[in-house]
Coordinates of C-alpha atoms and ligand atoms in Angstrom, one line a residue:
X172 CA -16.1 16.2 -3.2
X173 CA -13.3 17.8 -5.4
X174 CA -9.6 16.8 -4.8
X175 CA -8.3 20.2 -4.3
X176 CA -11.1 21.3 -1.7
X177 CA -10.4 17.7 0.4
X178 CA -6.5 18.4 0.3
X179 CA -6.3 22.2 0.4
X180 CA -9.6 23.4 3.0
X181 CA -11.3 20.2 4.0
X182 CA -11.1 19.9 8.3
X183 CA -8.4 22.9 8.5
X184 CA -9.9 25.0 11.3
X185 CA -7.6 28.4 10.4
X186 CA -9.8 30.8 12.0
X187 CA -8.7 28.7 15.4
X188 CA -4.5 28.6 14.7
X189 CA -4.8 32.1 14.7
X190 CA -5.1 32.2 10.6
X191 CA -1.9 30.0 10.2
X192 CA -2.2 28.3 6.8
X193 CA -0.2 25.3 7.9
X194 CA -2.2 23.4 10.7
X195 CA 0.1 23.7 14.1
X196 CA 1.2 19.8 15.3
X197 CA -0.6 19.7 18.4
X198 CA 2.4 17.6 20.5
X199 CA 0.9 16.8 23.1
X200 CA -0.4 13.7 25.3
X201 CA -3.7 14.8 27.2
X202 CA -6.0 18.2 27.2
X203 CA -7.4 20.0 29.9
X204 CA -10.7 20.5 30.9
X205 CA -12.4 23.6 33.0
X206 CA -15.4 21.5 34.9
X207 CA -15.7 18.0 35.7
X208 CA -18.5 17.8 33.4
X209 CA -17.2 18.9 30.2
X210 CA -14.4 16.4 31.2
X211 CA -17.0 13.6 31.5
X212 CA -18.7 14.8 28.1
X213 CA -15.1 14.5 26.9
X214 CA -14.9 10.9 27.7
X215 CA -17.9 10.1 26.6
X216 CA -17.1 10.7 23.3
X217 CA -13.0 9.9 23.1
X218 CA -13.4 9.1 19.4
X219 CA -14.1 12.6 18.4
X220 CA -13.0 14.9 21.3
X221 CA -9.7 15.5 22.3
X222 CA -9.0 13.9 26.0
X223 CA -5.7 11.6 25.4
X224 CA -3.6 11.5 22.2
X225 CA -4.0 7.7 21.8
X226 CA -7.3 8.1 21.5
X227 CA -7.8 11.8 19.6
X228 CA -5.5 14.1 18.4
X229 CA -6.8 17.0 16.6
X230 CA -3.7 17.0 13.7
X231 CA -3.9 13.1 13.6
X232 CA -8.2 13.9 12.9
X233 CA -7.6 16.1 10.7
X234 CA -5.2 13.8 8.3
X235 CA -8.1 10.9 9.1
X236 CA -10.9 13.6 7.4
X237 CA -8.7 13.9 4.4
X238 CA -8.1 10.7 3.8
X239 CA -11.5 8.9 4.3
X240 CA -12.7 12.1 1.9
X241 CA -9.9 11.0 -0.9
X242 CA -10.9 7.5 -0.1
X243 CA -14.5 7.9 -0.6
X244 CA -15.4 6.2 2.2
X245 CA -17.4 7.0 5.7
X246 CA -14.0 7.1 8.2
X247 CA -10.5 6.7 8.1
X248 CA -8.5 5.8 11.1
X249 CA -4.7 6.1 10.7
X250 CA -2.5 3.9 12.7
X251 CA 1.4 3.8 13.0
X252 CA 2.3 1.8 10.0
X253 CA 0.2 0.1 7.3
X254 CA 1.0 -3.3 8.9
X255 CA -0.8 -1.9 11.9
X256 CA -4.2 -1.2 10.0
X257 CA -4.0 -4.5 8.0
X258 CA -3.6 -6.0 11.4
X259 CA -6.4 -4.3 13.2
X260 CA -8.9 -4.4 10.7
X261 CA -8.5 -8.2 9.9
X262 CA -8.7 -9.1 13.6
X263 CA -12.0 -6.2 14.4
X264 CA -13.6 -9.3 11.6
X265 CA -12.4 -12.2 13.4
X266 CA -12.9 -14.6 16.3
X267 CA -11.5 -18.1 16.9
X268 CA -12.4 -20.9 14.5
X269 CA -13.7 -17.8 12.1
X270 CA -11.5 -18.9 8.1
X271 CA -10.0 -15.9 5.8
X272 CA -9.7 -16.4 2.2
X273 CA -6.9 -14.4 1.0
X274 CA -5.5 -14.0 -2.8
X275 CA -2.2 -15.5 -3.1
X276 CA 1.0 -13.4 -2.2
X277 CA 0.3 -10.6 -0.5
X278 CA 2.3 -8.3 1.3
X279 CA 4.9 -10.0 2.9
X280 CA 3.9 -9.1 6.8
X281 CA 0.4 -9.4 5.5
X282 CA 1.0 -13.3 5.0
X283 CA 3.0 -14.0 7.9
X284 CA 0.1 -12.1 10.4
X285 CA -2.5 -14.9 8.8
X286 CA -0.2 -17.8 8.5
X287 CA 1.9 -16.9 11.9
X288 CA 0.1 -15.0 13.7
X289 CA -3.7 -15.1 13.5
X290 CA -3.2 -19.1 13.2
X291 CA -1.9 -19.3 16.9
X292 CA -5.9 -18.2 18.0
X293 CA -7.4 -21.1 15.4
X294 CA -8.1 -18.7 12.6
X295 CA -7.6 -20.8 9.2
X296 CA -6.6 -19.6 5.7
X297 CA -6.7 -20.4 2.6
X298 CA -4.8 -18.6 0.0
X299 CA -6.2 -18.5 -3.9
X300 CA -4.7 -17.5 -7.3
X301 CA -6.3 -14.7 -7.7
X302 CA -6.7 -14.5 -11.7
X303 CA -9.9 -16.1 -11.6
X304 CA -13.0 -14.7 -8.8
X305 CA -14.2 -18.2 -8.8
X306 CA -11.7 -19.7 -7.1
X307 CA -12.2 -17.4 -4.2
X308 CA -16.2 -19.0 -4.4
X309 CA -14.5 -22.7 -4.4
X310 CA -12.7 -21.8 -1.0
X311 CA -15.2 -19.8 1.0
X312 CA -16.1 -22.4 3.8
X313 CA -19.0 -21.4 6.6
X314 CA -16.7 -20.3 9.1
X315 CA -15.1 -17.4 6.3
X316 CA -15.6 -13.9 7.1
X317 CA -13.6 -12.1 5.3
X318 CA -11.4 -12.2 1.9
X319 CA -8.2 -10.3 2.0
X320 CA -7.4 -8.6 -1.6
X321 CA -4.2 -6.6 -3.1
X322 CA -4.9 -5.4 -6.0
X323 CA -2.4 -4.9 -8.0
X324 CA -0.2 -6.8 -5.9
X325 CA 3.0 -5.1 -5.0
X326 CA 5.7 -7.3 -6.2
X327 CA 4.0 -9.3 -9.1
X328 CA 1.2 -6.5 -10.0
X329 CA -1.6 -8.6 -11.1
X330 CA -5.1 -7.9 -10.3
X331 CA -8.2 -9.4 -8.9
X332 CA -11.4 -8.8 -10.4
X333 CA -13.2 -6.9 -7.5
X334 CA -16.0 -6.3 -8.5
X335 CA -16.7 -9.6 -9.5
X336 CA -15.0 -10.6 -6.1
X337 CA -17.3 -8.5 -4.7
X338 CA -20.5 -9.7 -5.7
X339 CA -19.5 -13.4 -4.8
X340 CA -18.7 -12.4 -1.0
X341 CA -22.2 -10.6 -0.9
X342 CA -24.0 -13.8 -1.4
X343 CA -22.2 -15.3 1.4
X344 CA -22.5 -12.1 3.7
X345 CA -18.7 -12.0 3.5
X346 CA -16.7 -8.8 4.0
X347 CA -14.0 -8.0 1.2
X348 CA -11.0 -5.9 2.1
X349 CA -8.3 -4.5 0.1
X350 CA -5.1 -3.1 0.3
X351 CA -5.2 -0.3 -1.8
X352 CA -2.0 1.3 -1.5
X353 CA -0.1 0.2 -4.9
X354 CA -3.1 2.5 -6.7
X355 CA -4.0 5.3 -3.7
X356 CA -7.8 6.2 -3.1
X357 CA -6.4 8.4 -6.5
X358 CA -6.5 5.5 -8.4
X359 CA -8.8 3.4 -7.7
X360 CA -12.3 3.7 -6.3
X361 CA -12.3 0.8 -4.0
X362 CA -15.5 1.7 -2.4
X363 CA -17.8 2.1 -5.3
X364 CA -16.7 -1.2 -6.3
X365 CA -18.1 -2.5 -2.9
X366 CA -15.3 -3.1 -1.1
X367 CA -16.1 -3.4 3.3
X368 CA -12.4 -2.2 4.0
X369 CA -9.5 -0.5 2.4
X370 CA -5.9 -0.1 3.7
X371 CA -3.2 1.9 3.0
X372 CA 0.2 1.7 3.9
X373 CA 0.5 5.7 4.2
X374 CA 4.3 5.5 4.1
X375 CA 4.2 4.9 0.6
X376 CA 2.4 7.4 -1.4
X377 CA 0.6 9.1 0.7
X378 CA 3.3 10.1 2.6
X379 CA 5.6 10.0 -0.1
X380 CA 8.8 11.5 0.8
X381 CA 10.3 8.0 3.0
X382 CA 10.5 9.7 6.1
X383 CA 7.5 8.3 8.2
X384 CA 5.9 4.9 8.6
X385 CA 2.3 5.2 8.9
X386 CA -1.2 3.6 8.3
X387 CA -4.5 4.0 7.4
X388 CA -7.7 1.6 7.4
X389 CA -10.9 3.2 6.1
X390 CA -14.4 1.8 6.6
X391 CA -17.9 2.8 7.6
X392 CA -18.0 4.7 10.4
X393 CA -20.3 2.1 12.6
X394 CA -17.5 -0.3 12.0
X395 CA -14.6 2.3 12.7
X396 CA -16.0 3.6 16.1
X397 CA -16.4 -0.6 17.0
X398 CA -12.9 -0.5 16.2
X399 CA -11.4 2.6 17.6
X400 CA -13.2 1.2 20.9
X401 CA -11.3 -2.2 20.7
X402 CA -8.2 -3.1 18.2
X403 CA -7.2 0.7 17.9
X404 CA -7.5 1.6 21.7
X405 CA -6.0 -1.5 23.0
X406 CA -3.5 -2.6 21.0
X407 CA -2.7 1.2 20.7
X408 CA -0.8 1.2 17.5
X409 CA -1.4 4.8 16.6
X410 CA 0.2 7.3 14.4
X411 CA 2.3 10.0 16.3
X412 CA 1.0 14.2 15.8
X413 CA 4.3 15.0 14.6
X414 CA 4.1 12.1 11.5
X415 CA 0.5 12.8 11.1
X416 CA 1.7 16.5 10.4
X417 CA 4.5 15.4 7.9
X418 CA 1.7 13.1 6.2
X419 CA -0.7 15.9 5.6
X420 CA 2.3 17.8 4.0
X421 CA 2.8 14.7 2.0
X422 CA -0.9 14.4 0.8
X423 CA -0.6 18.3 -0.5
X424 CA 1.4 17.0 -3.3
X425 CA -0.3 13.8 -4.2
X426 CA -2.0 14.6 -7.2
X427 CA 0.7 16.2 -8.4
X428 CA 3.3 13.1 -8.2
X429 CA 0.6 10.7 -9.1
X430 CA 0.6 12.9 -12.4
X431 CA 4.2 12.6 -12.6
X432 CA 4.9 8.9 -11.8
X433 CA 1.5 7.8 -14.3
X434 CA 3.3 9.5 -17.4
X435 CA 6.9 8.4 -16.7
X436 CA 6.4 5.1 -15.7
X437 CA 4.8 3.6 -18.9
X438 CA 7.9 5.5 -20.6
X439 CA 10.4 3.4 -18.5
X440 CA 8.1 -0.3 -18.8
X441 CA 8.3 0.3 -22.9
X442 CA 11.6 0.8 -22.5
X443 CA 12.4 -2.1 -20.5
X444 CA 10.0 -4.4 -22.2
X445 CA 12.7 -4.2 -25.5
X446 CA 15.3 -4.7 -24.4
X447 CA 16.7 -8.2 -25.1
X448 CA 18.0 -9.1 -21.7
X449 CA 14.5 -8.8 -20.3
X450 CA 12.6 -11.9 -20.2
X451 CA 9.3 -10.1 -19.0
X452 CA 7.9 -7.0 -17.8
X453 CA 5.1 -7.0 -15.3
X454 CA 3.2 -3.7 -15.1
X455 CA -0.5 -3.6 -15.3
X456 CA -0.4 -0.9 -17.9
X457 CA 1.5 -2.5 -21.1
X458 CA -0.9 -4.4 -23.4
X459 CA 1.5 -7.4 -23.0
X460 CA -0.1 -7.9 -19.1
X461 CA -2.3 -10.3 -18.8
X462 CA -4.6 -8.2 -16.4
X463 CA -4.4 -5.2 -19.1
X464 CA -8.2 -4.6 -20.0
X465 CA -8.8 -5.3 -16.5
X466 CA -6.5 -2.6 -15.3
X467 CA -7.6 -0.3 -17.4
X468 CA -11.2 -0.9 -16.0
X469 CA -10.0 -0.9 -12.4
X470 CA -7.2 1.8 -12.2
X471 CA -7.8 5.5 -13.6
X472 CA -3.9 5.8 -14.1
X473 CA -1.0 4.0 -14.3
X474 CA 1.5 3.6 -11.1
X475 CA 4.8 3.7 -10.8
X476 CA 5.7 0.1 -9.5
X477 CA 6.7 -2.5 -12.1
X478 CA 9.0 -5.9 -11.9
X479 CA 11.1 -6.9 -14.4
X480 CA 12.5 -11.1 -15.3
X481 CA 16.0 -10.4 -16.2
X482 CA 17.1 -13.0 -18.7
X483 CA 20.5 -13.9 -17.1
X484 CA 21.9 -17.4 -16.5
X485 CA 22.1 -17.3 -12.6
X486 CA 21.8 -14.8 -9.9
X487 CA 25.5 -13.3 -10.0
X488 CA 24.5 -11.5 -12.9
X489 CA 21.4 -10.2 -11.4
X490 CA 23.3 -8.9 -8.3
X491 CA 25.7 -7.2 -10.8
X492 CA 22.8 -5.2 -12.6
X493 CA 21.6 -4.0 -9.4
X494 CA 24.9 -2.7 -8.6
X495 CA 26.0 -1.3 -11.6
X496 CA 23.1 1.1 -11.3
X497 CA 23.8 4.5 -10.0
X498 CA 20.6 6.5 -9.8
X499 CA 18.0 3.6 -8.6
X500 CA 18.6 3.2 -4.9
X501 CA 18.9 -0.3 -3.6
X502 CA 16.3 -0.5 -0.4
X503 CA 12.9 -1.7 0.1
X504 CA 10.0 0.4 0.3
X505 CA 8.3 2.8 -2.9
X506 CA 6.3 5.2 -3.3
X507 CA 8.6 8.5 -2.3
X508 CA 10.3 11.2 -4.6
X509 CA 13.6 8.6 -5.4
X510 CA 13.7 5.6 -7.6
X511 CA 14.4 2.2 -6.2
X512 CA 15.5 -0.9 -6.7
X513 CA 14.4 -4.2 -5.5
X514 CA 15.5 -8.0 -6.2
X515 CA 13.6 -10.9 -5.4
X516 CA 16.8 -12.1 -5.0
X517 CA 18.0 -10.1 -1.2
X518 CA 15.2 -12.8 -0.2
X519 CA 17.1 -15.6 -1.4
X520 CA 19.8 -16.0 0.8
X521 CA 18.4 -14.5 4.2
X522 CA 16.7 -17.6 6.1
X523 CA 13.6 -15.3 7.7
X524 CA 12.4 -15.1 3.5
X525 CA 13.4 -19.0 2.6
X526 CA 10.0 -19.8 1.4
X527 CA 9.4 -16.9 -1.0
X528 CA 7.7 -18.1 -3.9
X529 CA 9.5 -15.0 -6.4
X530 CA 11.8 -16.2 -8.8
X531 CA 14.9 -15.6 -8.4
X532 CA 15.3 -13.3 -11.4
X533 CA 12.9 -10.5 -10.6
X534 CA 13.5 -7.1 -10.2
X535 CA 10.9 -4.4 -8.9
X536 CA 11.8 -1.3 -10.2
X537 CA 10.1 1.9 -8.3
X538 CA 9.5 5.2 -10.6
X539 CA 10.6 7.8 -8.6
X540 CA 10.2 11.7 -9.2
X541 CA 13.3 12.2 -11.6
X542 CA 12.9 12.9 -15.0
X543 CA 12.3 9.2 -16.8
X544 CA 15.4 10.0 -19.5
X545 CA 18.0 10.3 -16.5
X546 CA 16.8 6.7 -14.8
X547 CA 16.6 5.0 -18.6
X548 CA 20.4 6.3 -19.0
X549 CA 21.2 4.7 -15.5
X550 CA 19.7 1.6 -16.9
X551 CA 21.1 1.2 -20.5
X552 CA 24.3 1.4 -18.4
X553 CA 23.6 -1.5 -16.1
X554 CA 22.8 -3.2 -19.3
X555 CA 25.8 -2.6 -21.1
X556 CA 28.1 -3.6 -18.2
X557 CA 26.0 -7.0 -18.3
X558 CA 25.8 -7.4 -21.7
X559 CA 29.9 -7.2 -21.6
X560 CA 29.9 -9.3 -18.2
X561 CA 27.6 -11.9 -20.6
X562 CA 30.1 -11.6 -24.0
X563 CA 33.1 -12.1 -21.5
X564 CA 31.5 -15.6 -20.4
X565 CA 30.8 -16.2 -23.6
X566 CA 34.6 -15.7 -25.1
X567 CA 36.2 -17.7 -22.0
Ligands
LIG823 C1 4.7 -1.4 2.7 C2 3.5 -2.1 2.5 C3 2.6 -2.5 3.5 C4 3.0 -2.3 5.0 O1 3.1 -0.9 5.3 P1 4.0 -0.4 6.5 O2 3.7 1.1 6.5 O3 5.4 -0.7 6.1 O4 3.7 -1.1 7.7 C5 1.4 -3.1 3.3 N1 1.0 -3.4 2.0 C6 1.8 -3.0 0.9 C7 1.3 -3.3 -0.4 C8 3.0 -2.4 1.1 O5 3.8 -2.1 0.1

């Protein structure tokens, strides 16, 4: 299906909103019904008629058709953060005594829902490096029933070979699921590569202007109406109409800051990869990465996430880079309109994060929507004010 037909026509009903081009936000909790038995039809079928907002909403539907469209896969179901839909769609695989095999460092909430949470109901783990698929092989045990991918990893960026992944989780009837939201269903092409289960965390990109937390998990539809009738209904996590509304705005303009961020971003990682107080640069697309030829397999553009080693003596002098930038804001989060900044090192010292396995020194840098020569002036500041902070230690 073409990209400007899913985000422009795809699901919107105009000649029912009276012609308006922008869908109305349909706020409201239940729906009326003229005859008990259009009522009982209604219920029948909560997934796909509107009878109570938890259940079907016609703006949240609406954003769920776009999105399984971009996605490429059978149904989307959008829930009220990402951490939501990672949740849900591990546990729709999972009973007690069931094993996940999970690549090494994910998300931070995605780690602490297997090692924390899922591990109170005797579900097991084992997390791999995931540079080589055959260590994923070595740790699949008969109980395993799924293996949890990011890809690129948000913090570090490296890849995992899914396709290869793939095929070795076939052979052992194994679902493979991915968090796709570092790339966007833009991207990469998840399901073509065989991938059971993608998730995104919509606030990022999809959404892409940091003003709503939101979700999506996109599967087969067999396997979306078994969850919508179990994890989505009961643990009722869902995405409100109103943020469903400002996500379809947001989606409108994906393309269009994908385009952006995938020609700016490689601008800023050359930059940063010369200059001599920077040990490393991680970003999938400089030849340097180890994962290069297998990003450029995996990914049809380059994103606008990359982390940075800063080559410092200790962290005082990577807390003064970060605040000698003006135009990068320090927060969490990516994926909106305005460049961030965000240092391993805020882990460091806050006891909840103790046991991050980052290294002190790095930096993720998000590429915002600003023209790349105003954020590389705003970092060959914070350079110079630590190359002087450096000289000074240096004299005394
Ligand atoms: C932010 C993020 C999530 C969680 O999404 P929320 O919408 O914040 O719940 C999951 N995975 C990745 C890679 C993320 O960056």
């Amino acid at each position: 299906m073409d990209l400007s037909y899913i985000i422009n026509h795809l699901g919107e009903e105009r000649e029912s909103y009276m012609g308006a081009v922008s869908p109305p936000i349909f706020q409201t909790v239940n729906f009326a019904y003229s005859s008990i038995s259009d009522m009982r039809q209604a219920l029948k079928k909560e997934m796909e008629i509107p009878f109570y907002t938890r259940g079907h909403n016609p703006t949240v539907s609406l954003v769920q058709k776009k999105i399984a469209a971009l996605e490429g896969s059978e149904s989307c179901l959008l829930f009220g953060s990402g951490s939501a839909a990672i949740a849900a769609g591990m546990l729709s695989f999972l009973s007690s005594g069931d094993h996940i095999v999970c690549v090494d460092n994910p998300y931070s909430w995605t780690s602490k829902l297997i090692r924390k949470f899922l591990s109170r109901f005797q579900v097991r783990h084992t997390f791999v490096d995931g540079s080589n698929p055959d260590n994923f092989r070595q740790a699949i045990l008969p109980e395993t029933k799924l293996i949890m991918l990011e890809s690129p990893n948000s913090m570090t960026f490296s890849l995992q070979d899914i396709e290869a992944i793939v095929r070795i989780a076939k052979k052992h009837q194994i679902a493979v699921l991915l968090d796709n939201s570092y790339a966007t269903p833009l991207n990469q092409r998840a399901f073509q590569m065989g991938v059971d289960m993608t998730f995104h965390s919509a606030t990022k990109y999809l959404a892409g202007h940091s003003d709503l937390v939101a979700g999506a998990l996109c599967c087969r539809k067999a396997h979306a109406t078994q969850i919508f009738e179990s994890e989505y209904m009961t643990l009722g996590a869902v995405i409100s109409p109103h943020d469903a509304w400002l996500l379809l705005r947001g989606l409108r303009t994906l393309p269009l800051r994908l385009e952006h961020i995938g020609k700016a971003t490689p601008q800023i990682a050359t930059f940063l990869e010369k200059h001599p107080l920077v040990k490393r640069v991680n970003y999938p697309f400089l030849p340097s990465f180890p994962d290069y030829e297998l990003a450029k397999k995996q990914l049809a553009s380059p994103g606008g996430m990359l982390s940075i080693l800063l080559d410092v003596p200790d962290l005082s002098y990577v807390d003064l880079f970060c605040d000698s930038l003006s135009h990068f804001l320090l927060a969490a989060s990516w994926g909106s309109y305005e460049s961030l900044i965000y240092p391993a090192s805020v882990l460091y010292d806050s006891q909840n994060y103790s046991s991050t396995s980052l290294p002190w020194n790095l930096i993720r840098i998000y590429i915002g929507l600003e023209d790349p020569s105003f954020l590389i002036r705003d970092l060959e500041y914070a350079f110079q004010t630590l190359e002087n902070a450096l000289n000074e230690k240096k004299d005394s």
